[in-house]
Amino acid sequence: MNDSFGFEEPIIMTEDTKNRPPEKKKHEAGAIIAGIVFMIIIAAATVLVVFNLKGGRYTKEREAVTSWLDSMVEGNGEKFVNGSFCEPMMTALLKKNNVEKADYINAVEQQLKLLDIKYRKLKVVKKGATIESELEDLNAEIAKYTGETNVISDLYSITVKYEYKTGTSSSWVANEEEVEIYVSDGKCYIYSDALL
């Protein structure tokens, strides 16, 4: 405060004001705490991402199937998306070797969504028999990587029909194609596809 002559009045320090921490220290302490909380959040997010990418439950299986399909398609990107294995899409918990029609639909829907394809009127028109020769090769390849035998319990093809849109087009295009499905550990996955 200023006195009547314009000079600053001295601030008298009492015991109470001497012991009170400056406001600056309060702000610094708050910033440190906020920084620690932020670092904890970043660390937790990093652990989750690393686990999902490297330590997830099906990582070895994905690597095995990818390797096997790469050798089969020899870089043919038209048969498989990006020329390799499409990440397995878990659709539902199922009874082993007992996959219902709704689960086929769900598996294909997940793949279409992954590819960001607008679709409608999706239905299964045919289910083929188990592909025994490919099933044996696939299990043998997975066993080489994981040491586990008969990981895949069933492998078969289904034929689906649906309509889709591409880009900014306003018209729907009819499509029919064969999609292979496999069952592992009681779950239904897209094994390979030729979706667009």
PDB file of N, CA and C in Angstrom, residues 76-86 107-119 158-166 174-180 190-196:
ATOM      1  N   ASN A  76       0.110 -62.267 -53.794  1.00  0.00           N
ATOM      2  CA  ASN A  76      -1.080 -61.957 -54.582  1.00  0.00           C
ATOM      3  C   ASN A  76      -2.053 -61.137 -53.736  1.00  0.00           C
ATOM      4  N   GLY A  77      -1.982 -59.815 -53.869  1.00  0.00           N
ATOM      5  CA  GLY A  77      -2.803 -58.932 -53.047  1.00  0.00           C
ATOM      6  C   GLY A  77      -4.268 -58.942 -53.411  1.00  0.00           C
ATOM      7  N   GLU A  78      -4.640 -59.544 -54.539  1.00  0.00           N
ATOM      8  CA  GLU A  78      -6.045 -59.563 -54.926  1.00  0.00           C
ATOM      9  C   GLU A  78      -6.813 -60.637 -54.174  1.00  0.00           C
ATOM     10  N   LYS A  79      -6.110 -61.704 -53.804  1.00  0.00           N
ATOM     11  CA  LYS A  79      -6.804 -62.784 -53.110  1.00  0.00           C
ATOM     12  C   LYS A  79      -6.977 -62.467 -51.630  1.00  0.00           C
ATOM     13  N   PHE A  80      -5.943 -61.884 -51.015  1.00  0.00           N
ATOM     14  CA  PHE A  80      -6.003 -61.536 -49.604  1.00  0.00           C
ATOM     15  C   PHE A  80      -5.736 -60.044 -49.442  1.00  0.00           C
ATOM     16  N   VAL A  81      -6.422 -59.422 -48.535  1.00  0.00           N
ATOM     17  CA  VAL A  81      -6.235 -57.989 -48.316  1.00  0.00           C
ATOM     18  C   VAL A  81      -4.782 -57.718 -47.966  1.00  0.00           C
ATOM     19  N   ASN A  82      -4.154 -56.810 -48.685  1.00  0.00           N
ATOM     20  CA  ASN A  82      -2.742 -56.467 -48.509  1.00  0.00           C
ATOM     21  C   ASN A  82      -1.813 -57.654 -48.738  1.00  0.00           C
ATOM     22  N   GLY A  83      -2.289 -58.694 -49.398  1.00  0.00           N
ATOM     23  CA  GLY A  83      -1.449 -59.834 -49.726  1.00  0.00           C
ATOM     24  C   GLY A  83      -1.112 -60.717 -48.551  1.00  0.00           C
ATOM     25  N   SER A  84      -1.793 -60.558 -47.421  1.00  0.00           N
ATOM     26  CA  SER A  84      -1.473 -61.394 -46.261  1.00  0.00           C
ATOM     27  C   SER A  84      -2.721 -61.623 -45.424  1.00  0.00           C
ATOM     28  N   PHE A  85      -2.497 -62.151 -44.250  1.00  0.00           N
ATOM     29  CA  PHE A  85      -3.591 -62.562 -43.372  1.00  0.00           C
ATOM     30  C   PHE A  85      -4.363 -61.367 -42.824  1.00  0.00           C
ATOM     31  N   CYS A  86      -5.673 -61.404 -42.933  1.00  0.00           N
ATOM     32  CA  CYS A  86      -6.492 -60.384 -42.285  1.00  0.00           C
ATOM     33  C   CYS A  86      -6.592 -60.746 -40.809  1.00  0.00           C
ATOM     34  N   ALA A 107     -18.993 -62.475 -38.310  1.00  0.00           N
ATOM     35  CA  ALA A 107     -17.589 -62.489 -38.722  1.00  0.00           C
ATOM     36  C   ALA A 107     -17.384 -61.657 -39.985  1.00  0.00           C
ATOM     37  N   VAL A 108     -18.277 -61.826 -40.952  1.00  0.00           N
ATOM     38  CA  VAL A 108     -18.164 -61.082 -42.210  1.00  0.00           C
ATOM     39  C   VAL A 108     -18.429 -59.592 -41.967  1.00  0.00           C
ATOM     40  N   GLU A 109     -19.409 -59.292 -41.123  1.00  0.00           N
ATOM     41  CA  GLU A 109     -19.691 -57.889 -40.804  1.00  0.00           C
ATOM     42  C   GLU A 109     -18.466 -57.205 -40.196  1.00  0.00           C
ATOM     43  N   GLN A 110     -17.795 -57.908 -39.285  1.00  0.00           N
ATOM     44  CA  GLN A 110     -16.601 -57.334 -38.653  1.00  0.00           C
ATOM     45  C   GLN A 110     -15.536 -57.018 -39.695  1.00  0.00           C
ATOM     46  N   GLN A 111     -15.385 -57.924 -40.673  1.00  0.00           N
ATOM     47  CA  GLN A 111     -14.368 -57.707 -41.704  1.00  0.00           C
ATOM     48  C   GLN A 111     -14.740 -56.524 -42.603  1.00  0.00           C
ATOM     49  N   LEU A 112     -16.001 -56.417 -42.967  1.00  0.00           N
ATOM     50  CA  LEU A 112     -16.446 -55.294 -43.797  1.00  0.00           C
ATOM     51  C   LEU A 112     -16.246 -53.964 -43.066  1.00  0.00           C
ATOM     52  N   LYS A 113     -16.529 -53.963 -41.768  1.00  0.00           N
ATOM     53  CA  LYS A 113     -16.333 -52.741 -40.977  1.00  0.00           C
ATOM     54  C   LYS A 113     -14.852 -52.390 -40.892  1.00  0.00           C
ATOM     55  N   LEU A 114     -14.010 -53.418 -40.743  1.00  0.00           N
ATOM     56  CA  LEU A 114     -12.569 -53.191 -40.679  1.00  0.00           C
ATOM     57  C   LEU A 114     -12.074 -52.524 -41.960  1.00  0.00           C
ATOM     58  N   LEU A 115     -12.649 -52.922 -43.093  1.00  0.00           N
ATOM     59  CA  LEU A 115     -12.256 -52.357 -44.383  1.00  0.00           C
ATOM     60  C   LEU A 115     -13.019 -51.073 -44.712  1.00  0.00           C
ATOM     61  N   ASP A 116     -13.868 -50.644 -43.768  1.00  0.00           N
ATOM     62  CA  ASP A 116     -14.633 -49.407 -43.927  1.00  0.00           C
ATOM     63  C   ASP A 116     -15.504 -49.440 -45.183  1.00  0.00           C
ATOM     64  N   ILE A 117     -16.192 -50.578 -45.363  1.00  0.00           N
ATOM     65  CA  ILE A 117     -17.076 -50.758 -46.520  1.00  0.00           C
ATOM     66  C   ILE A 117     -18.531 -50.580 -46.075  1.00  0.00           C
ATOM     67  N   LYS A 118     -19.282 -49.731 -46.767  1.00  0.00           N
ATOM     68  CA  LYS A 118     -20.703 -49.569 -46.491  1.00  0.00           C
ATOM     69  C   LYS A 118     -21.444 -50.727 -47.151  1.00  0.00           C
ATOM     70  N   TYR A 119     -22.275 -51.427 -46.381  1.00  0.00           N
ATOM     71  CA  TYR A 119     -22.943 -52.607 -46.927  1.00  0.00           C
ATOM     72  C   TYR A 119     -24.365 -52.708 -46.378  1.00  0.00           C
ATOM     73  N   ILE A 158     -17.840 -70.296 -46.733  1.00  0.00           N
ATOM     74  CA  ILE A 158     -19.246 -69.929 -46.848  1.00  0.00           C
ATOM     75  C   ILE A 158     -19.362 -68.964 -48.028  1.00  0.00           C
ATOM     76  N   THR A 159     -20.528 -68.930 -48.643  1.00  0.00           N
ATOM     77  CA  THR A 159     -20.779 -67.968 -49.712  1.00  0.00           C
ATOM     78  C   THR A 159     -21.748 -66.930 -49.179  1.00  0.00           C
ATOM     79  N   VAL A 160     -21.368 -65.661 -49.318  1.00  0.00           N
ATOM     80  CA  VAL A 160     -22.215 -64.587 -48.808  1.00  0.00           C
ATOM     81  C   VAL A 160     -22.649 -63.673 -49.946  1.00  0.00           C
ATOM     82  N   LYS A 161     -23.801 -63.067 -49.754  1.00  0.00           N
ATOM     83  CA  LYS A 161     -24.300 -62.049 -50.684  1.00  0.00           C
ATOM     84  C   LYS A 161     -24.517 -60.765 -49.900  1.00  0.00           C
ATOM     85  N   TYR A 162     -24.212 -59.635 -50.518  1.00  0.00           N
ATOM     86  CA  TYR A 162     -24.513 -58.349 -49.911  1.00  0.00           C
ATOM     87  C   TYR A 162     -24.430 -57.262 -50.974  1.00  0.00           C
ATOM     88  N   GLU A 163     -24.900 -56.096 -50.633  1.00  0.00           N
ATOM     89  CA  GLU A 163     -24.768 -54.931 -51.500  1.00  0.00           C
ATOM     90  C   GLU A 163     -23.831 -53.939 -50.820  1.00  0.00           C
ATOM     91  N   TYR A 164     -23.033 -53.231 -51.623  1.00  0.00           N
ATOM     92  CA  TYR A 164     -22.073 -52.291 -51.032  1.00  0.00           C
ATOM     93  C   TYR A 164     -21.976 -51.012 -51.859  1.00  0.00           C
ATOM     94  N   LYS A 165     -21.443 -49.974 -51.209  1.00  0.00           N
ATOM     95  CA  LYS A 165     -21.162 -48.697 -51.872  1.00  0.00           C
ATOM     96  C   LYS A 165     -19.668 -48.430 -51.793  1.00  0.00           C
ATOM     97  N   THR A 166     -19.137 -47.770 -52.800  1.00  0.00           N
ATOM     98  CA  THR A 166     -17.730 -47.382 -52.761  1.00  0.00           C
ATOM     99  C   THR A 166     -17.595 -45.879 -52.964  1.00  0.00           C
ATOM    100  N   ALA A 174     -24.484 -55.073 -56.151  1.00  0.00           N
ATOM    101  CA  ALA A 174     -24.672 -56.429 -55.627  1.00  0.00           C
ATOM    102  C   ALA A 174     -23.364 -57.211 -55.721  1.00  0.00           C
ATOM    103  N   ASN A 175     -23.097 -58.032 -54.712  1.00  0.00           N
ATOM    104  CA  ASN A 175     -21.856 -58.811 -54.693  1.00  0.00           C
ATOM    105  C   ASN A 175     -22.105 -60.175 -54.054  1.00  0.00           C
ATOM    106  N   GLU A 176     -21.458 -61.195 -54.607  1.00  0.00           N
ATOM    107  CA  GLU A 176     -21.515 -62.541 -54.024  1.00  0.00           C
ATOM    108  C   GLU A 176     -20.103 -63.098 -54.030  1.00  0.00           C
ATOM    109  N   GLU A 177     -19.670 -63.645 -52.904  1.00  0.00           N
ATOM    110  CA  GLU A 177     -18.317 -64.189 -52.856  1.00  0.00           C
ATOM    111  C   GLU A 177     -18.175 -65.248 -51.773  1.00  0.00           C
ATOM    112  N   GLU A 178     -17.071 -65.952 -51.875  1.00  0.00           N
ATOM    113  CA  GLU A 178     -16.770 -67.020 -50.928  1.00  0.00           C
ATOM    114  C   GLU A 178     -15.795 -66.501 -49.877  1.00  0.00           C
ATOM    115  N   VAL A 179     -16.083 -66.792 -48.634  1.00  0.00           N
ATOM    116  CA  VAL A 179     -15.227 -66.376 -47.526  1.00  0.00           C
ATOM    117  C   VAL A 179     -14.895 -67.609 -46.703  1.00  0.00           C
ATOM    118  N   GLU A 180     -13.640 -67.750 -46.313  1.00  0.00           N
ATOM    119  CA  GLU A 180     -13.250 -68.894 -45.490  1.00  0.00           C
ATOM    120  C   GLU A 180     -13.281 -68.508 -44.013  1.00  0.00           C
ATOM    121  N   ILE A 190     -12.559 -64.844 -39.253  1.00  0.00           N
ATOM    122  CA  ILE A 190     -12.310 -64.768 -40.692  1.00  0.00           C
ATOM    123  C   ILE A 190     -10.928 -65.360 -40.916  1.00  0.00           C
ATOM    124  N   TYR A 191     -10.823 -66.343 -41.793  1.00  0.00           N
ATOM    125  CA  TYR A 191      -9.520 -66.963 -42.083  1.00  0.00           C
ATOM    126  C   TYR A 191      -8.870 -66.279 -43.272  1.00  0.00           C
ATOM    127  N   SER A 192      -9.625 -66.070 -44.313  1.00  0.00           N
ATOM    128  CA  SER A 192      -9.123 -65.339 -45.475  1.00  0.00           C
ATOM    129  C   SER A 192     -10.330 -64.751 -46.175  1.00  0.00           C
ATOM    130  N   ASP A 193     -10.094 -63.804 -47.054  1.00  0.00           N
ATOM    131  CA  ASP A 193     -11.236 -63.266 -47.773  1.00  0.00           C
ATOM    132  C   ASP A 193     -10.794 -62.630 -49.075  1.00  0.00           C
ATOM    133  N   ALA A 194     -11.777 -62.282 -49.864  1.00  0.00           N
ATOM    134  CA  ALA A 194     -11.513 -61.546 -51.102  1.00  0.00           C
ATOM    135  C   ALA A 194     -12.479 -60.374 -51.148  1.00  0.00           C
ATOM    136  N   LEU A 195     -12.767 -59.808 -49.973  1.00  0.00           N
ATOM    137  CA  LEU A 195     -13.766 -58.756 -49.892  1.00  0.00           C
ATOM    138  C   LEU A 195     -13.306 -57.538 -50.677  1.00  0.00           C
ATOM    139  N   LEU A 196     -13.895 -57.364 -51.851  1.00  0.00           N
ATOM    140  CA  LEU A 196     -13.537 -56.269 -52.747  1.00  0.00           C
ATOM    141  C   LEU A 196     -12.053 -56.305 -53.047  1.00  0.00           C
TER     142      LEU A 196
END
